[in-house]
Short mmCIF file of C-alpha atoms in Angstrom, two decimals:
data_model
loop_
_atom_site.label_atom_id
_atom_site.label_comp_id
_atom_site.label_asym_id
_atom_site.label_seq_id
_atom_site.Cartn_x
_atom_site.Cartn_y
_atom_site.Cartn_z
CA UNK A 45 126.17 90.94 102.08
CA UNK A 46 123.77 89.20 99.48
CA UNK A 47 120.53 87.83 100.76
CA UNK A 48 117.44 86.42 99.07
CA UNK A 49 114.37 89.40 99.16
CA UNK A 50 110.94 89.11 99.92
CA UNK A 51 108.64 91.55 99.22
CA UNK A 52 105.49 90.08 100.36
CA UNK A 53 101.98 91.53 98.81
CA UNK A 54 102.07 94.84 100.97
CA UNK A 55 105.25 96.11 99.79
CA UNK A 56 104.17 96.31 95.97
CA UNK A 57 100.96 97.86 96.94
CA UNK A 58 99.73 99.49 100.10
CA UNK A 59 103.34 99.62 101.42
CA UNK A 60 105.31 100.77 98.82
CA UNK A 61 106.81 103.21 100.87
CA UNK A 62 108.35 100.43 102.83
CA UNK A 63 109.70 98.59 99.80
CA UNK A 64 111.14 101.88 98.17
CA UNK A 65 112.77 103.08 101.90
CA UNK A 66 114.27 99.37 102.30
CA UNK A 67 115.82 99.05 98.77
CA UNK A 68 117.38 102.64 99.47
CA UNK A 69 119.21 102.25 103.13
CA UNK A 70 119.88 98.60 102.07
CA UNK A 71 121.97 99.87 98.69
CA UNK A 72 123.41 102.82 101.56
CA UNK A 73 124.49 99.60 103.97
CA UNK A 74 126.27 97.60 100.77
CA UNK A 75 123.30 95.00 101.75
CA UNK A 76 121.90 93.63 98.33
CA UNK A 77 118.89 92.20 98.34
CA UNK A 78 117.71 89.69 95.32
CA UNK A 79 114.14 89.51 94.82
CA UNK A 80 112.69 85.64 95.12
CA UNK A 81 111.90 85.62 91.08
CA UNK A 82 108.16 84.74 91.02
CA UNK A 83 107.47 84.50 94.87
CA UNK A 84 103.79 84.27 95.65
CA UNK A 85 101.96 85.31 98.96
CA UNK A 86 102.74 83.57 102.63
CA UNK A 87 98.85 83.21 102.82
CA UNK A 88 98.89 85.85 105.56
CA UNK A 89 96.23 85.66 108.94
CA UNK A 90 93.76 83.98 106.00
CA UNK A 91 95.65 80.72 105.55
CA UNK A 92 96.73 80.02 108.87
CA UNK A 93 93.06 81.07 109.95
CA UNK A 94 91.38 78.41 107.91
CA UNK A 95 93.97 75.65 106.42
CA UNK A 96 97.09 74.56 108.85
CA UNK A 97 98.63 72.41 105.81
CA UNK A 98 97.87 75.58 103.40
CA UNK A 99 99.66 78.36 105.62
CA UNK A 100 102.93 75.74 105.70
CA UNK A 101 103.20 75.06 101.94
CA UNK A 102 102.28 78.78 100.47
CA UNK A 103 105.68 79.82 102.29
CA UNK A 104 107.78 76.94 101.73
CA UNK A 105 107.60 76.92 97.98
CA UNK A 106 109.19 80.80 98.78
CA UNK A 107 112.06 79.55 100.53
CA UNK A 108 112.36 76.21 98.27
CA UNK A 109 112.77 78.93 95.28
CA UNK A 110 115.27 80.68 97.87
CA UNK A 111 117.01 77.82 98.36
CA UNK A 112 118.19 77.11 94.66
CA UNK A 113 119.34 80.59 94.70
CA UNK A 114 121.93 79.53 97.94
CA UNK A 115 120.62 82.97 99.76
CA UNK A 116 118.76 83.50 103.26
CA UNK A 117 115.98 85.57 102.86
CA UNK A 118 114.95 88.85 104.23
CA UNK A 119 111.73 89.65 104.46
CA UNK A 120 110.59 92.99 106.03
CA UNK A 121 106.96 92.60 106.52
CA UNK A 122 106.41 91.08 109.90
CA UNK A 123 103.41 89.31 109.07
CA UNK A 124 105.38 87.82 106.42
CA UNK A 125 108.53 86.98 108.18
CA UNK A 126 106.37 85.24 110.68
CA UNK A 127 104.64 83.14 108.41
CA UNK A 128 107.68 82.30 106.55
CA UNK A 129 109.44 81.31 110.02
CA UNK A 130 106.69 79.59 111.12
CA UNK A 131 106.84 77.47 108.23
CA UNK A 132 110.28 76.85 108.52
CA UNK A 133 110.43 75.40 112.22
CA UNK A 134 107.22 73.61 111.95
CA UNK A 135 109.00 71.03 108.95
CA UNK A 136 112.62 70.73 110.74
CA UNK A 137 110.71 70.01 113.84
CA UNK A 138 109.22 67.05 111.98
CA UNK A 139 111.01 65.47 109.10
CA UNK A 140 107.63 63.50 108.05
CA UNK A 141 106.06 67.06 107.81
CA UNK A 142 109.16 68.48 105.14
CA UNK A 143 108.84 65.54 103.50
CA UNK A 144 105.45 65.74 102.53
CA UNK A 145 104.64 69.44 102.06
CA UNK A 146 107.79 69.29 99.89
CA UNK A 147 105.58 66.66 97.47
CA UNK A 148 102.89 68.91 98.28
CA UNK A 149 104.73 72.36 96.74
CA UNK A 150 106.28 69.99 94.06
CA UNK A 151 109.85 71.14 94.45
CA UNK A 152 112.27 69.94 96.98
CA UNK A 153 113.39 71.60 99.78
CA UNK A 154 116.10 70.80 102.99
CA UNK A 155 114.53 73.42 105.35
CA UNK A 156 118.24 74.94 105.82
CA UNK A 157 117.68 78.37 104.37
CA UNK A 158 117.38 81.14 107.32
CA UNK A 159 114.13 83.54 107.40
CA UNK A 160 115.71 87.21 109.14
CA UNK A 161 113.63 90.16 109.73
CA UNK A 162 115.22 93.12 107.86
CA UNK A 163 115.78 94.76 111.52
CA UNK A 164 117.85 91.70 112.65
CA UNK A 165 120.37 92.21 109.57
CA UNK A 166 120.33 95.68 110.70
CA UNK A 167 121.00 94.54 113.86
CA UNK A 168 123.97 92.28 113.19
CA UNK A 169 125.26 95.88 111.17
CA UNK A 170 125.27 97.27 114.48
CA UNK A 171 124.90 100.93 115.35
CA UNK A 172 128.40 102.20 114.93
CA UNK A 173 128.01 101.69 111.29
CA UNK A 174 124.85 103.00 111.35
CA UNK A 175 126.35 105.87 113.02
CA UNK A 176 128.93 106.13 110.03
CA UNK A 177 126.32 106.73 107.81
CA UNK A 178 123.98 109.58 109.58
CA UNK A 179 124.25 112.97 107.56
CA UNK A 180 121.57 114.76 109.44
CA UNK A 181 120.38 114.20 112.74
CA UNK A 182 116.90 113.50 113.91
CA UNK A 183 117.39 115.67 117.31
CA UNK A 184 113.81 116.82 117.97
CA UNK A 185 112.36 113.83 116.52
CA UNK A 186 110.48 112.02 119.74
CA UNK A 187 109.86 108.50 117.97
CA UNK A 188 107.81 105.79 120.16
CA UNK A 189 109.49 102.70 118.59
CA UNK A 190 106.44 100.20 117.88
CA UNK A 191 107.16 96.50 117.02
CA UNK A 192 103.69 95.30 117.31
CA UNK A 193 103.11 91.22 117.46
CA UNK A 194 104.34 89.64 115.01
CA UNK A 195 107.69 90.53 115.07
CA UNK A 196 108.81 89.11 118.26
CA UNK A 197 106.08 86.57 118.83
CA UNK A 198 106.43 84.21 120.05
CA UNK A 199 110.19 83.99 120.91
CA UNK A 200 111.07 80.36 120.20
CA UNK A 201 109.70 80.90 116.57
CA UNK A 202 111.07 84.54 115.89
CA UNK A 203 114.60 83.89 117.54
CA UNK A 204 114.83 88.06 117.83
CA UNK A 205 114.48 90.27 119.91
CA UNK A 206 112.81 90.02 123.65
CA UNK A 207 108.95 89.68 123.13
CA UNK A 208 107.45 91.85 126.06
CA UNK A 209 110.22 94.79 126.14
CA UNK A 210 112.47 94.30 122.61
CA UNK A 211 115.27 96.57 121.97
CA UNK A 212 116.73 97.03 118.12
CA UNK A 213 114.26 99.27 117.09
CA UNK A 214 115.09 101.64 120.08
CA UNK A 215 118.78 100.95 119.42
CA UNK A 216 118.93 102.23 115.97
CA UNK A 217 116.78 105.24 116.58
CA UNK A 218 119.20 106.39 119.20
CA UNK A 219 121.78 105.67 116.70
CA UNK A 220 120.31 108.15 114.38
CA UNK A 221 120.21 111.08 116.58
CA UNK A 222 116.28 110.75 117.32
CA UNK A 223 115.09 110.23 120.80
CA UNK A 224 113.70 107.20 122.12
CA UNK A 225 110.01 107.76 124.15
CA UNK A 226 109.79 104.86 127.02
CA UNK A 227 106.28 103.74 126.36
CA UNK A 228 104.64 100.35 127.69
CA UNK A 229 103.10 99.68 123.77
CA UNK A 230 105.66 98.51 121.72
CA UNK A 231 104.60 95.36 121.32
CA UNK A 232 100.43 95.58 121.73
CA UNK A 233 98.43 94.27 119.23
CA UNK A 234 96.76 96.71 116.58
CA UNK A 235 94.01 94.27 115.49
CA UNK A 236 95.79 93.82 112.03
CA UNK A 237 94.16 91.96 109.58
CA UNK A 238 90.80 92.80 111.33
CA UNK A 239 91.16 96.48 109.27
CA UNK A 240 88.31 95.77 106.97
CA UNK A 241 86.22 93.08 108.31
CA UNK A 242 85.98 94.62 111.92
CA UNK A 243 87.20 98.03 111.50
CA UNK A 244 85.62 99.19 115.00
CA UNK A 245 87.99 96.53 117.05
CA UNK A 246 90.64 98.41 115.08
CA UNK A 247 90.05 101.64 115.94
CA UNK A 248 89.66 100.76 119.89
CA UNK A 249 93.14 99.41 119.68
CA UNK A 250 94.60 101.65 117.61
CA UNK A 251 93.65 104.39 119.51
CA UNK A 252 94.94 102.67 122.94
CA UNK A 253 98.33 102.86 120.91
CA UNK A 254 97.70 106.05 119.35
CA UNK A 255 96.93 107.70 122.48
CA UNK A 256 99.12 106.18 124.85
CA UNK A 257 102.08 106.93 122.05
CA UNK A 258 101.03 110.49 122.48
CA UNK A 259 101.01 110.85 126.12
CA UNK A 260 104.18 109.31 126.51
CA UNK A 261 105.57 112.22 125.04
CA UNK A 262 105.63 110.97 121.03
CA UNK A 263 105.31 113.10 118.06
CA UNK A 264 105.84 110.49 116.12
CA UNK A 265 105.99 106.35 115.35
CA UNK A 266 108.36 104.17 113.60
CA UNK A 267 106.78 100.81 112.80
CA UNK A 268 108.58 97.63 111.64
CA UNK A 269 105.36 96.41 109.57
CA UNK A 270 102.52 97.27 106.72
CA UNK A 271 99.55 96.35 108.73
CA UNK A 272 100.84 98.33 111.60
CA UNK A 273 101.47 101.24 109.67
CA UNK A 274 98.50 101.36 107.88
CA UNK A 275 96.41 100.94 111.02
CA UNK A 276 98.41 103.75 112.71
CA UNK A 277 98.62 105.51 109.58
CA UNK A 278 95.98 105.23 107.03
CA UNK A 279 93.38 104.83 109.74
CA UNK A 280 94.55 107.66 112.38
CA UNK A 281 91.89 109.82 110.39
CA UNK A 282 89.34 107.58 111.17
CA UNK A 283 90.50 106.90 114.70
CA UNK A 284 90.58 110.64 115.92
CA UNK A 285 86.73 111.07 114.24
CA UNK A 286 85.08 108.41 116.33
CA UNK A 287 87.41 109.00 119.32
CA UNK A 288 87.20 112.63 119.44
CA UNK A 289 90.94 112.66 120.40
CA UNK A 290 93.68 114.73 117.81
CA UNK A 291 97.11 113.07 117.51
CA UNK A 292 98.79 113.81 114.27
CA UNK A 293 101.12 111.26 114.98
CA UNK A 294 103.29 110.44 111.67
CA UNK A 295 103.99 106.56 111.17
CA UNK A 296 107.04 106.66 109.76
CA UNK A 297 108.48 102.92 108.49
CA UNK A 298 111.48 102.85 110.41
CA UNK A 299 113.61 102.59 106.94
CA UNK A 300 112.66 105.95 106.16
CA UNK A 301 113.75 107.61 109.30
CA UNK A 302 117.08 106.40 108.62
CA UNK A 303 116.99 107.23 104.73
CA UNK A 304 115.86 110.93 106.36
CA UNK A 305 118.88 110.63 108.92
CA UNK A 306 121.20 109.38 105.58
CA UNK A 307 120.73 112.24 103.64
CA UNK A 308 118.51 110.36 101.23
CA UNK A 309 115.54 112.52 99.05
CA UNK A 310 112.14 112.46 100.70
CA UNK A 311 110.67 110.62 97.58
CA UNK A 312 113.32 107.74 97.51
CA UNK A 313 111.87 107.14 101.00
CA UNK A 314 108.28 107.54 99.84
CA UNK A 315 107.77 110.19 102.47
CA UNK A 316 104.84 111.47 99.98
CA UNK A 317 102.65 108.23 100.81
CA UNK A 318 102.47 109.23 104.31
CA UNK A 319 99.07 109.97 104.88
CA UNK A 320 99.56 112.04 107.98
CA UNK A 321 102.07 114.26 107.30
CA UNK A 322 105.14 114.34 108.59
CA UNK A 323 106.66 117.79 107.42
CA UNK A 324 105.72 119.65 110.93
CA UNK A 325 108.29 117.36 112.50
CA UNK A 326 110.64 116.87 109.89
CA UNK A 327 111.04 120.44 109.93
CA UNK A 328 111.35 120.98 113.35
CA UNK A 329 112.95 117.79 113.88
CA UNK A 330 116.33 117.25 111.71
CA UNK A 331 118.87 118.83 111.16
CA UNK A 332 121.65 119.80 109.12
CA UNK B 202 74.90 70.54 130.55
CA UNK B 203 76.08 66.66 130.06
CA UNK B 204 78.83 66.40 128.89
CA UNK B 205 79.79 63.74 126.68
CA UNK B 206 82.97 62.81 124.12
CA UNK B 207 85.38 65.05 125.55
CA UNK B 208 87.85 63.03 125.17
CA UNK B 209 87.44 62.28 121.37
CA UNK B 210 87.23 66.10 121.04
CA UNK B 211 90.19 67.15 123.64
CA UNK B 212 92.17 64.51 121.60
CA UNK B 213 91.26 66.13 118.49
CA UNK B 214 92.04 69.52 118.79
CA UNK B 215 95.14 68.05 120.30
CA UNK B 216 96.28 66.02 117.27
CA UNK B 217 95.30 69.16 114.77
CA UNK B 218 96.62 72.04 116.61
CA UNK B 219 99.63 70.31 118.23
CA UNK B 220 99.16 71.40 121.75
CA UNK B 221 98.78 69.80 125.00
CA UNK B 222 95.62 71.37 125.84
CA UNK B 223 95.17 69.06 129.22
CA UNK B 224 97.68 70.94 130.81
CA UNK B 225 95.83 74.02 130.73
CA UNK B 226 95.03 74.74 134.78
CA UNK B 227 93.21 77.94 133.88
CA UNK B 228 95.31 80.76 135.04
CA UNK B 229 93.72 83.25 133.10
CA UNK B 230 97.19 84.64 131.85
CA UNK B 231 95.82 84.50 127.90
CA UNK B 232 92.87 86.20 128.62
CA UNK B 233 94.70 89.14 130.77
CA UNK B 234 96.67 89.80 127.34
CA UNK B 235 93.84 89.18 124.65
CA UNK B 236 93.31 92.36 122.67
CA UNK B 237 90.37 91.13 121.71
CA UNK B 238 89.06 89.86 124.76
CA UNK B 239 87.19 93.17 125.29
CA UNK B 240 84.86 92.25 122.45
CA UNK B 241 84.53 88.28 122.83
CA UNK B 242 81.78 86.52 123.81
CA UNK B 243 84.12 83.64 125.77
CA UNK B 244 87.33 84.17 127.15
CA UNK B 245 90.80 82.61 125.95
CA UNK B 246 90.76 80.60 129.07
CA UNK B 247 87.25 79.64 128.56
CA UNK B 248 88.19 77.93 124.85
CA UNK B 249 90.88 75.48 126.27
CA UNK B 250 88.69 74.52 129.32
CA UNK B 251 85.75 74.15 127.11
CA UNK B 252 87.80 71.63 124.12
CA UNK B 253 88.88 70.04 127.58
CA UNK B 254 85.58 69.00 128.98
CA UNK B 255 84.43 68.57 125.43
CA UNK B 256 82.05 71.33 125.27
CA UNK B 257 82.07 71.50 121.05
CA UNK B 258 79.04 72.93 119.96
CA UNK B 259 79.71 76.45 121.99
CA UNK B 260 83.26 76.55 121.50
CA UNK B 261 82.49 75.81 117.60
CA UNK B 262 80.09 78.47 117.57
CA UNK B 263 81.95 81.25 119.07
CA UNK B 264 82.68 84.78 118.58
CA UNK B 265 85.98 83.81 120.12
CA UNK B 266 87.82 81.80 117.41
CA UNK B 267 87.03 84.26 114.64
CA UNK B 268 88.07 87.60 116.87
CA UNK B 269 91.45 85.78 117.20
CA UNK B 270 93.73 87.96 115.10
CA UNK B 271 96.99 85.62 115.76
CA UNK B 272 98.68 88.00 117.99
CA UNK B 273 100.40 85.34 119.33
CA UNK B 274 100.42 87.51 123.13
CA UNK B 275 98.70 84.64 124.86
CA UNK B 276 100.91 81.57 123.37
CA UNK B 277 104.31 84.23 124.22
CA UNK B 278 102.61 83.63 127.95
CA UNK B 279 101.28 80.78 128.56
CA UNK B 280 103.53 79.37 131.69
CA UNK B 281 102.07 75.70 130.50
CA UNK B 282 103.78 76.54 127.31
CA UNK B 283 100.59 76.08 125.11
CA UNK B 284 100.20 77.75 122.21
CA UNK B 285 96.91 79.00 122.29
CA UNK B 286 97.26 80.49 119.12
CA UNK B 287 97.84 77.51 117.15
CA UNK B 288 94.56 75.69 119.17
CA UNK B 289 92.27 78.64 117.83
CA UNK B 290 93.74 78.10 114.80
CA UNK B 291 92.65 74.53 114.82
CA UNK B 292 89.04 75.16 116.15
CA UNK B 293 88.19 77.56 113.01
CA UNK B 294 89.29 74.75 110.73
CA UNK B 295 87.52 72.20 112.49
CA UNK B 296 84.37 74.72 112.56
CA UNK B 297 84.70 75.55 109.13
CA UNK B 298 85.03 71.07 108.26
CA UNK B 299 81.91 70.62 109.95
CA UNK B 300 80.36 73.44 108.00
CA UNK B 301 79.19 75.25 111.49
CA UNK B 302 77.81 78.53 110.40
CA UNK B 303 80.71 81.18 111.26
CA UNK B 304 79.09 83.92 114.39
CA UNK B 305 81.70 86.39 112.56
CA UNK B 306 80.43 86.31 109.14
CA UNK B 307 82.61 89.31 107.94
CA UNK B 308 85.69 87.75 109.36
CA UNK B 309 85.68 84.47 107.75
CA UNK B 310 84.13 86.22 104.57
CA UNK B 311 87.21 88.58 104.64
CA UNK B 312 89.73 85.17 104.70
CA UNK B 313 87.67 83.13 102.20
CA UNK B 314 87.92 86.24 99.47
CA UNK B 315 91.58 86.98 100.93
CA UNK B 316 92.60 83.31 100.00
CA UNK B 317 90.66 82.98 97.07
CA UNK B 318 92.39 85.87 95.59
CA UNK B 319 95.94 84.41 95.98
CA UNK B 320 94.73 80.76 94.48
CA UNK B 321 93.93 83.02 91.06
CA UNK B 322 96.44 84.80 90.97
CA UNK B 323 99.67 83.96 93.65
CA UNK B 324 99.62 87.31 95.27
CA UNK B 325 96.85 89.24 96.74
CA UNK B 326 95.82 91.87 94.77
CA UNK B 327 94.09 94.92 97.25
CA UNK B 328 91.57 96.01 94.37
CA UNK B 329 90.19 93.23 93.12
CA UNK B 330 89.83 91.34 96.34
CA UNK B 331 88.60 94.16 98.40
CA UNK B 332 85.79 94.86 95.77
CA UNK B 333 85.13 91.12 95.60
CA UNK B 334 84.88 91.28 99.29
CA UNK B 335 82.13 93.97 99.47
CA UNK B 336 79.97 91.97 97.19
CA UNK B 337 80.40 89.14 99.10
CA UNK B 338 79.71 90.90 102.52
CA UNK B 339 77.39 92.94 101.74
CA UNK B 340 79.30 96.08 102.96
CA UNK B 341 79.15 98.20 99.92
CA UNK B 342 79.83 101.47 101.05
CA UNK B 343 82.36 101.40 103.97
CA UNK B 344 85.92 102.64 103.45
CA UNK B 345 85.09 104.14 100.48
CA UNK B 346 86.68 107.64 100.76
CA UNK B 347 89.65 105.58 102.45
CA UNK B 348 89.98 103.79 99.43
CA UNK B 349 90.08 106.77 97.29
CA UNK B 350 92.87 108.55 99.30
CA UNK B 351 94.71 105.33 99.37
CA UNK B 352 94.64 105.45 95.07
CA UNK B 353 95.64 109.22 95.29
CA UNK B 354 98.63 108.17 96.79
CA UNK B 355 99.47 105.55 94.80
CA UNK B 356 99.02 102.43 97.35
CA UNK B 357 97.04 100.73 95.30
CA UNK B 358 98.08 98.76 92.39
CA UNK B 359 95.96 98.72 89.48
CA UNK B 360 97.16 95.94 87.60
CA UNK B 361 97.27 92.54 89.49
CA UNK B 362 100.50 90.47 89.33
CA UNK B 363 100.03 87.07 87.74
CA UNK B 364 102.83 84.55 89.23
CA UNK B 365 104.08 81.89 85.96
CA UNK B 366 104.20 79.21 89.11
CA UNK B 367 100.08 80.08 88.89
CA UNK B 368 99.29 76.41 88.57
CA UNK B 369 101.75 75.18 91.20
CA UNK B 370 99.25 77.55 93.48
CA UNK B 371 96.44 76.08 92.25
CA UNK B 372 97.92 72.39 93.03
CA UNK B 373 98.46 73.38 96.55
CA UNK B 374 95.11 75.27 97.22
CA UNK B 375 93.68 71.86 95.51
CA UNK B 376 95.81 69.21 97.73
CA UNK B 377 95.63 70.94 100.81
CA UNK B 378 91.54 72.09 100.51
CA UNK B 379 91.07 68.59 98.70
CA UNK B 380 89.02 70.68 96.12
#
């Protein structure tokens, strides 16, 4: 399996963790990935916010680069698969719109290539293979799978997944020998790209998620996204200060729970970047 | 309050965002999700009945269409099978055409320096644009000690990456924000 790969911003910064977790269990799965040679940023929550015809073209000249390679593209940020998706459907709904936002990004483009989330190609896999590769189980790992929005929003542009009660994540964590907390937050919003310019809305939802993760059972989170995980993650500190509520609740990238489960070192998986830690429950939690 | 031209604007918002926003019979389904209704100052509901009776100015003006993180929760619902999303999307660029001062200053700060970032460079680069963002806002000291555990670990990049498609960036920041 060859597909085009799309890094996106996060995972050659913040989210490194994510990009160095993917490229391992991908090699692990025979799944090579080809990064989009000089891909520049979907535009994120900014372009869509401000400039319609702007949040369109930044993607498309991605997947018009993709194109000439004769890949589909994987792209494991949600934010950034849903950008790049949304691009796609909104020009093959209207041929008038391809045609000019291909002038517009000065290459052409048929709107054929397909935009997957990395957990859909997992997915397709399917967990028997996945079960073919698990070294080490994840037994006393209780993992509250979180999708968050983007993901699985909304339906008819995603094409994965059910949007209110969504399943692969929960599917491949079973598959790995980890239990599965029922919790009604999978899918509630985190305030993403709100993290700097209105941190306080981000630490009342994060700490409905945070908190409702923990009474449900959790000791920890595996997240399908950067801004997710660094709201869960990066700001949990923050979170527990002004809520007076203690969760050390790892937020694991769900690649690196099955890099753990595959035998793979902790710093292939960028386990080191977590900023809560997770050795308490590694320890407890794998084994063999 | 008279109202007047709310067809011109209804028809509008329509024609930017896409969306039938007529057919909205105010179920209050958008709002029940909104994670940020909690914080607003009007509801989801309250934005499609206002662009239907024309009610610009306050719509313009609101808290509302800047809170709107794109969640996407409210178009997933919508049993009229509007996507709300998409019609806030259209109100902030309509707000932001007309030059109607933004009531969430940080917010549209934070996308301006965001955007303006990737039309330098291609990519966003966290450093640069986050410190450019402070000066901007005003907001020198939060997130400070944030920022310095984020270097310790190494999730920051120091040195930006600068795409060789730069200027076919710059073309489409020009063409689309007809700089």
């Amino acid at each position: 399996m060859r597909y085009a790969y799309y890094p996106g911003c996060s995972l050659h910064s913040t989210a490194r963790d994510y990009n160095l977790s993917t490229l391992a269990v991908c090699k692990q799965l025979g799944i090579e990935l080809v990064e989009i040679p000089d891909w520049n940023c979907c535009g994120a929550t900014s372009a869509h916010a401000l400039n319609r015809d702007l949040s369109i073209a930044l993607p498309l000249r991605n997947l018009a680069i993709a194109e000439t390679m004769g890949l589909d593209v994987i792209a494991p940020c949600a934010a950034c698969f849903n950008r790049m998706k949304s691009s796609n459907v909104a020009v093959n709904e209207n041929p008038e719109l391809l045609a000019r936002m291909s002038d517009l990004i000065g290459m052409p483009y048929s709107g054929k290539v397909k935009v997957l989330p990395l957990l859909a190609v997992i997915n397709e896999i399917g967990t028997e293979t996945i079960r073919e590769h698990v070294k080490r189980l994840l037994e006393n790992l209780k993992v509250a799978p979180y999708y968050g929005c983007l993901l699985v929003r909304p339906p008819e542009t995603t094409e994965f997944d059910d949007p209110e009660d969504p399943q692969s994540l929960d599917n491949l964590i079973t598959a790995l020998g980890a239990e599965v907390v029922k919790w009604p937050y999978k899918t509630e919003c985190c305030g993403a790209g709100l993290s700097i310019s209105k941190t306080e809305v981000v630490l009342k939802l994060t700490h409905d998620i945070l908190s409702m993760a923990k009474r449900a059972g959790a000791n920890c989170l595996a997240t399908a996204c950067p801004l997710c995980q660094s709201n869960l993650d990066l700001r949990q500190s923050d979170v527990e200060k002004a809520y007076g509520e203690k969760y050390g609740l790892p937020a694991f990238y769900f690649t690196q729970l099955m890099g753990i489960a595959f035998g793979l070192p902790g710093t292939s998986l960028g386990l080191d970047k977590l900023m809560v830690s997770p050795e308490q429950v590694l320890t407890t939690g794998v084994r063999g | 309050m008279r109202l007047t031209g709310e067809k011109k604007f209804c028809d509008e918002i329509t024609a930017l965002s896409g969306q039938p926003v007529i057919s909205c019979y105010q179920c209050g389904e958008c709002t029940a999700g909104c994670p940020v209704a909690f914080t607003a100052d009007i509801m989801p509901n309250q934005v499609t009945r206002m662009v239907q009776v024309g009610l610009e100015e306050p719509v313009l003006r609101s808290r509302m269409i800047w809170l709107c993180v794109g969640c996407e929760t409210c178009t997933t619902r919508c049993p009229r099978g509007i996507e709300l999303a998409k019609v806030m999307d259209a109100l902030r660029e309509t707000a932001v055409a007309r030059k109607i001062k933004p009531s969430e200053p940080s917010i549209s700060t934070f996308h301006k320096t965001f955007l303006d970032s990737v039309e330098r460079m291609g990519r966003v680069h966290e450093i640069t644009m986050l410190a450019e963002y402070k000066l901007r806002s005003g907001n020198l000291f939060s997130d400070l000690l944030l920022g310095a555990r984020m270097f310790l670990k190494g999730k920051l990049a120091l040195i930006p990456e600068f795409l060789k498609g730069r200027s076919d960036i710059k073309k489409i920041f020009n063409k689309t924000f007809g700089k």
